[in-house]
Coordinates of C-alpha atoms and ligand atoms in Angstrom, one line a residue:
M9 CA -9.2 -32.5 -43.5
V10 CA -7.6 -31.3 -40.2
G11 CA -7.4 -27.6 -40.7
E12 CA -4.7 -25.8 -42.7
R13 CA -5.9 -22.5 -41.5
K14 CA -5.0 -21.5 -38.0
F15 CA -6.3 -18.9 -35.6
P16 CA -4.1 -15.9 -35.5
A17 CA -1.5 -15.8 -32.8
G18 CA -2.1 -13.5 -29.8
R19 CA -3.9 -13.9 -26.5
I20 CA -6.9 -16.4 -26.7
A21 CA -9.4 -17.4 -24.3
L22 CA -10.9 -20.8 -25.2
V23 CA -14.3 -21.0 -23.2
G24 CA -16.0 -24.4 -22.9
A25 CA -12.5 -25.8 -23.5
N26 CA -13.3 -29.4 -22.7
G27 CA -16.2 -29.9 -25.2
M28 CA -16.2 -31.7 -28.4
L29 CA -15.9 -28.5 -30.8
A30 CA -13.3 -27.1 -28.5
Q31 CA -11.1 -30.3 -29.1
A32 CA -11.0 -29.4 -32.7
V33 CA -10.4 -25.6 -32.0
R34 CA -7.4 -26.4 -29.8
R35 CA -5.6 -28.0 -32.7
L36 CA -5.8 -24.9 -34.7
I37 CA -4.4 -22.5 -32.1
P38 CA -1.0 -21.6 -33.1
A39 CA 2.0 -22.8 -30.9
D40 CA 3.0 -19.2 -30.2
A41 CA -0.4 -18.1 -29.0
V42 CA -0.8 -17.4 -25.3
T43 CA -3.9 -19.4 -24.4
V44 CA -6.1 -20.0 -21.3
F45 CA -8.7 -22.7 -21.3
F46 CA -11.8 -21.8 -19.2
D47 CA -14.4 -24.7 -18.4
L48 CA -16.3 -25.9 -15.5
P49 CA -15.9 -26.3 -12.5
D50 CA -13.4 -23.4 -12.2
F51 CA -15.2 -21.1 -14.7
D52 CA -19.0 -21.1 -14.8
L53 CA -20.8 -19.0 -17.5
T54 CA -23.6 -18.5 -15.3
N55 CA -21.6 -16.7 -12.8
R56 CA -21.1 -13.1 -14.1
E57 CA -18.6 -12.0 -11.6
Q58 CA -16.5 -15.0 -12.3
V59 CA -16.8 -14.6 -16.1
L60 CA -15.7 -10.8 -15.7
A61 CA -13.1 -11.5 -13.2
G62 CA -11.4 -14.4 -15.0
L63 CA -11.2 -12.7 -18.2
K64 CA -10.1 -9.4 -17.1
E65 CA -7.3 -11.1 -15.3
F66 CA -6.1 -12.8 -18.4
G67 CA -6.8 -9.8 -21.0
P68 CA -7.5 -11.8 -24.2
E69 CA -7.6 -10.3 -27.5
L70 CA -9.8 -13.2 -28.8
I71 CA -12.4 -15.0 -26.9
L72 CA -13.5 -18.3 -28.6
N73 CA -16.8 -19.5 -26.9
C74 CA -17.6 -23.3 -27.3
A75 CA -19.4 -23.5 -24.1
A76 CA -23.1 -24.5 -24.0
M77 CA -25.8 -26.5 -22.4
T78 CA -26.0 -28.9 -25.5
D79 CA -28.5 -31.7 -24.1
V80 CA -31.3 -30.6 -26.2
D81 CA -34.0 -32.7 -24.6
G82 CA -32.6 -32.0 -21.1
C83 CA -33.0 -28.3 -21.9
E84 CA -36.9 -28.7 -22.0
S85 CA -37.0 -29.7 -18.4
Q86 CA -34.3 -27.4 -17.2
E87 CA -35.0 -24.3 -19.3
E88 CA -34.2 -21.8 -16.7
L89 CA -30.6 -23.3 -16.4
A90 CA -30.3 -23.6 -20.2
T91 CA -31.2 -19.9 -20.5
R92 CA -28.6 -19.1 -17.8
I93 CA -25.8 -20.8 -19.6
N94 CA -26.8 -20.4 -23.3
G95 CA -28.7 -17.1 -23.1
L96 CA -27.1 -15.0 -20.3
G97 CA -23.6 -16.4 -20.4
P98 CA -22.7 -15.1 -24.0
G99 CA -23.8 -11.7 -22.7
Y100 CA -21.5 -11.8 -19.8
L101 CA -18.7 -12.8 -22.3
A102 CA -19.7 -9.9 -24.5
E103 CA -19.4 -7.6 -21.5
A104 CA -15.9 -9.0 -20.7
A105 CA -14.9 -8.6 -24.3
L106 CA -16.0 -4.8 -24.1
G107 CA -13.9 -4.5 -21.1
C108 CA -10.7 -5.9 -22.5
G109 CA -11.0 -4.8 -26.0
A110 CA -11.3 -8.4 -27.3
R111 CA -13.0 -10.0 -30.1
L112 CA -15.8 -12.5 -29.4
V113 CA -16.5 -15.6 -31.5
H114 CA -19.6 -17.4 -30.5
V115 CA -21.2 -20.7 -31.8
S116 CA -25.0 -21.0 -32.3
T117 CA -27.3 -23.5 -34.0
D118 CA -29.7 -24.3 -36.7
Y119 CA -32.3 -24.9 -33.9
V120 CA -33.0 -21.2 -33.7
F121 CA -35.2 -21.8 -36.9
D122 CA -38.6 -23.5 -37.1
G123 CA -37.7 -25.8 -40.0
R124 CA -40.6 -24.6 -42.1
K125 CA -38.7 -23.9 -45.3
S126 CA -37.3 -25.9 -48.2
N127 CA -34.3 -24.0 -49.4
P128 CA -31.4 -23.3 -47.2
W129 CA -31.7 -20.9 -44.3
L130 CA -30.0 -17.5 -44.8
E131 CA -28.6 -15.6 -41.9
D132 CA -31.2 -12.9 -41.7
D133 CA -34.1 -15.2 -42.1
P134 CA -36.6 -14.9 -39.3
T135 CA -36.0 -17.3 -36.3
G136 CA -38.5 -19.1 -34.5
P137 CA -37.1 -21.7 -32.1
L138 CA -39.3 -24.6 -31.3
S139 CA -37.4 -25.8 -28.3
A140 CA -36.2 -24.6 -24.8
Y141 CA -32.5 -25.1 -26.3
G142 CA -33.3 -23.2 -29.4
R143 CA -34.8 -20.4 -27.4
S144 CA -31.8 -20.2 -25.1
K145 CA -29.4 -20.2 -28.0
L146 CA -31.4 -17.4 -29.6
A147 CA -31.3 -15.5 -26.3
G148 CA -27.5 -15.8 -26.3
E149 CA -27.2 -14.4 -29.9
L150 CA -29.4 -11.5 -28.9
A151 CA -27.5 -10.8 -25.8
I152 CA -24.2 -10.4 -27.7
R153 CA -26.0 -8.3 -30.4
D154 CA -27.4 -5.8 -27.7
S155 CA -24.2 -5.8 -25.7
G156 CA -22.8 -2.7 -27.4
L157 CA -19.7 -4.8 -28.3
R158 CA -18.9 -4.3 -32.1
D159 CA -16.4 -6.8 -32.8
W160 CA -18.3 -10.1 -32.6
L161 CA -18.7 -13.1 -34.7
I162 CA -21.6 -15.7 -34.4
V163 CA -21.3 -18.9 -36.3
R164 CA -24.4 -20.9 -36.7
T165 CA -24.0 -24.6 -37.4
S166 CA -25.8 -27.9 -37.4
W167 CA -25.5 -31.7 -36.5
L168 CA -22.0 -31.7 -35.1
F169 CA -20.0 -34.9 -35.0
G170 CA -16.2 -35.1 -33.9
P171 CA -13.9 -36.7 -31.4
G172 CA -14.1 -35.8 -27.8
G173 CA -17.7 -35.8 -27.2
G174 CA -21.0 -37.8 -27.5
N175 CA -22.5 -37.4 -30.9
F176 CA -24.9 -39.2 -33.4
V177 CA -22.1 -40.9 -35.2
E178 CA -20.7 -42.6 -32.0
T179 CA -24.4 -43.4 -30.7
M180 CA -25.0 -45.0 -34.0
L181 CA -21.7 -47.0 -34.1
R182 CA -22.5 -48.3 -30.7
L183 CA -26.0 -49.3 -31.4
M184 CA -25.1 -50.9 -34.7
S185 CA -22.5 -53.0 -33.1
E186 CA -25.0 -54.4 -30.7
R187 CA -28.4 -54.7 -32.5
R188 CA -29.5 -56.1 -35.8
Q189 CA -32.5 -53.8 -36.3
L190 CA -32.5 -50.0 -35.7
R191 CA -35.3 -47.2 -36.3
V192 CA -34.2 -43.9 -37.1
V193 CA -36.1 -40.7 -38.1
D194 CA -36.5 -40.0 -41.7
D195 CA -38.3 -36.6 -41.7
Q196 CA -35.9 -34.3 -40.3
V197 CA -33.3 -33.0 -42.8
G198 CA -30.1 -31.2 -42.1
S199 CA -26.4 -31.1 -42.8
P200 CA -24.1 -33.2 -40.6
T201 CA -20.8 -31.1 -39.8
Y202 CA -17.6 -32.4 -38.6
T203 CA -16.0 -30.3 -35.9
D204 CA -12.5 -30.2 -37.7
D205 CA -14.2 -28.4 -40.6
L206 CA -16.2 -26.0 -38.3
A207 CA -13.1 -25.1 -36.4
E208 CA -11.2 -24.3 -39.7
A209 CA -14.2 -22.3 -40.8
M210 CA -14.1 -20.3 -37.6
A211 CA -10.3 -19.8 -38.0
R212 CA -10.9 -18.6 -41.7
L213 CA -13.6 -16.2 -40.6
V214 CA -11.5 -14.8 -37.7
T215 CA -8.5 -14.4 -40.1
C216 CA -10.7 -12.6 -42.7
G217 CA -11.9 -10.2 -40.0
A218 CA -15.5 -11.2 -40.4
R219 CA -18.1 -9.8 -38.2
G220 CA -21.8 -10.5 -37.7
V221 CA -23.7 -13.9 -38.1
F222 CA -22.5 -16.6 -40.5
H223 CA -23.7 -20.0 -41.2
F224 CA -21.4 -22.9 -41.6
A225 CA -22.1 -26.5 -42.1
N226 CA -20.6 -29.3 -44.3
S227 CA -22.2 -29.2 -47.8
G228 CA -25.0 -31.6 -48.8
Q229 CA -28.0 -32.6 -46.6
C230 CA -29.6 -35.8 -45.4
S231 CA -32.2 -37.1 -42.9
W232 CA -31.1 -38.7 -39.6
H233 CA -32.1 -42.0 -41.4
G234 CA -29.8 -41.2 -44.4
F235 CA -27.1 -40.3 -42.0
A236 CA -27.4 -43.6 -40.1
C237 CA -27.3 -45.6 -43.5
A238 CA -24.1 -43.7 -44.4
I239 CA -22.5 -44.3 -41.1
A240 CA -23.0 -48.1 -41.6
E241 CA -21.8 -48.2 -45.0
E242 CA -18.8 -45.9 -44.4
A243 CA -17.9 -47.9 -41.1
R244 CA -18.1 -51.2 -42.9
S245 CA -15.9 -50.0 -45.6
C246 CA -13.4 -49.0 -43.0
G247 CA -13.5 -52.7 -41.8
M248 CA -15.4 -52.3 -38.8
A249 CA -17.7 -55.4 -37.7
L250 CA -21.4 -54.4 -37.2
A251 CA -24.3 -56.3 -36.2
I252 CA -26.8 -54.2 -38.1
E253 CA -28.9 -55.8 -40.8
N254 CA -31.9 -53.4 -41.1
I255 CA -32.3 -49.5 -40.5
E256 CA -35.8 -48.8 -40.6
P257 CA -37.1 -45.1 -41.6
I258 CA -39.6 -44.0 -39.2
T259 CA -41.3 -40.6 -38.6
T260 CA -40.7 -38.0 -35.8
A261 CA -44.3 -39.1 -34.6
D262 CA -43.0 -42.6 -34.2
Y263 CA -40.3 -41.7 -31.9
P264 CA -41.5 -38.8 -29.4
L265 CA -38.8 -36.9 -27.7
P266 CA -39.3 -34.0 -25.2
A267 CA -37.9 -31.4 -27.6
Q268 CA -39.5 -30.5 -30.9
R269 CA -36.7 -30.4 -33.7
P270 CA -37.0 -28.4 -37.0
A271 CA -38.0 -30.5 -39.8
W272 CA -35.8 -28.9 -42.3
S273 CA -32.7 -26.9 -41.1
V274 CA -30.1 -26.9 -43.8
L275 CA -28.0 -23.8 -43.5
S276 CA -27.1 -21.7 -46.6
T277 CA -23.2 -21.2 -46.6
R278 CA -23.2 -18.6 -49.4
K279 CA -22.2 -15.7 -47.1
Y280 CA -19.3 -17.7 -45.7
Q281 CA -18.2 -18.8 -49.1
Q282 CA -18.3 -15.3 -50.3
E283 CA -16.4 -13.9 -47.2
T284 CA -13.7 -16.6 -47.1
G285 CA -13.5 -17.9 -50.7
A286 CA -13.7 -21.4 -49.2
C287 CA -16.2 -24.2 -49.9
P288 CA -17.4 -26.4 -47.1
P289 CA -16.4 -30.0 -47.6
D290 CA -19.0 -32.5 -48.3
W291 CA -20.5 -34.1 -45.3
R292 CA -20.1 -37.7 -46.4
A293 CA -16.4 -37.1 -47.3
A294 CA -16.1 -35.5 -43.6
L295 CA -17.7 -38.7 -42.0
R296 CA -15.4 -40.9 -44.0
H297 CA -12.4 -38.9 -42.8
Y298 CA -13.5 -39.0 -39.4
L299 CA -14.1 -42.7 -39.3
K300 CA -10.7 -43.3 -40.9
Q301 CA -8.6 -40.9 -39.0
G302 CA -10.3 -38.6 -36.9
R303 CA -11.6 -40.8 -33.9
G304 CA -8.2 -41.5 -32.6
V305 CA -8.6 -45.4 -32.8
L306 CA -7.0 -47.7 -35.3
L307 CA -9.8 -49.4 -37.3
Ligands
LIG421 N1 -23.5 -30.7 -30.8 C1 -24.2 -30.4 -31.8 O1 -24.7 -31.1 -32.6 C2 -24.4 -28.9 -32.0 C3 -25.1 -28.5 -33.2 C4 -25.3 -27.0 -33.5 C5 -24.6 -26.1 -32.8 N2 -23.9 -26.6 -31.7 C6 -23.2 -25.6 -30.9 O2 -21.9 -25.8 -31.1 C7 -21.1 -25.4 -29.7 C8 -20.3 -26.4 -29.2 O3 -21.1 -27.7 -29.0 P1 -20.5 -29.1 -28.6 O4 -21.2 -30.1 -29.1 O5 -19.0 -29.1 -28.8 O6 -20.8 -28.9 -27.0 P2 -20.3 -29.8 -25.7 O7 -19.4 -31.1 -26.3 O8 -21.4 -30.2 -24.9 O9 -19.2 -28.9 -24.9 C9 -19.8 -27.8 -24.3 C10 -18.7 -27.4 -23.2 O10 -19.4 -26.4 -22.4 C11 -19.2 -26.5 -21.0 N3 -20.2 -26.0 -20.1 C12 -21.5 -26.3 -19.9 N4 -22.0 -25.5 -19.1 C13 -21.2 -24.5 -18.9 C14 -21.2 -23.4 -18.0 N5 -22.1 -23.1 -17.2 N6 -20.0 -22.8 -17.8 C15 -18.8 -23.1 -18.4 N7 -18.7 -24.1 -19.4 C16 -19.8 -24.8 -19.5 C17 -19.3 -28.2 -20.9 O11 -18.9 -28.7 -19.8 P3 -19.6 -30.0 -19.1 O12 -19.5 -31.0 -20.2 O13 -18.8 -30.2 -17.9 O14 -21.1 -29.6 -19.1 C18 -18.6 -28.7 -22.2 O15 -17.2 -28.7 -21.9 C19 -22.3 -25.1 -28.8 O16 -22.4 -23.7 -28.8 C20 -23.4 -25.7 -29.2 O17 -24.8 -25.1 -28.8 C21 -23.8 -27.8 -31.2

């Protein structure tokens, strides 16, 4: 499932280069591209002068932004910081892209929606974030749209898992190896998405010359509880020893968290499919692939 499709060669700035998605994006940058990796502490998206100067000095043709403050609950107590990173930062990147004549690819989230729908969310559906994280990510989208830059692409995605970052799959595997009982929320539904598949989708969209907002997620849907059950089944079929005996479905109200999440956030990928001619792989097959080969550990 590691992408066949690579980004076009050229001068590429990868922002947030040490994050989980960026690990997958790195593998799809061709060897003959000239790439500079930008991340904290040397490159801080909240510092406009640093962003403009760093990118001007390099002069990229393509800016891939994988940076964000992604601690959804942490954003509730630090909304001002979340807004500076997720809201203002993408605007500085757009300003830098305008200055160098670069194209900007940015990643956003299903959490810009309120979840009050029961068929897949379309790119132009009304947004209505329920959390500080969702509000800050929406502000980032708007900063890019309003920047005057014409050549931008925003890819909204959901429920990411992959190597090189904390994610639900890793959390579940750890808990399932330690505990016999777990309680997992069953009334929030979405589409788990493998970072390798998202990186490949971004490369496809860039290659097609796509502009505007696109949704990409692995196909299919589940609740967090369904996701947890699938992780246990697939891990066991890979030969992993787990202690878990019972995964109890619970409601969001049974497990209060600081940030409110959308109840139903499945994204429509029809526009992506029409643009690229490619179909997103199924989430469960992607999970299986990740557990068998993607984690970088021998099972
Ligand atoms: N994870 C998900 O489930 C999910 C779902 C939907 C959409 N998304 C979106 O997908 C994108 C990639 O997410 P991810 O899970 O790969 O994120 P991640 O693993 O948290 O990586 C984000 C990277 O951005 C860096 N960063 C944070 N603040 C920064 C700043 N002020 N200046 C420069 N870099 C900064 C982080 O550095 P530090 O680690 O040092 O803070 C990290 O290297 C994000 O736009 C996110 O909003 C994620």
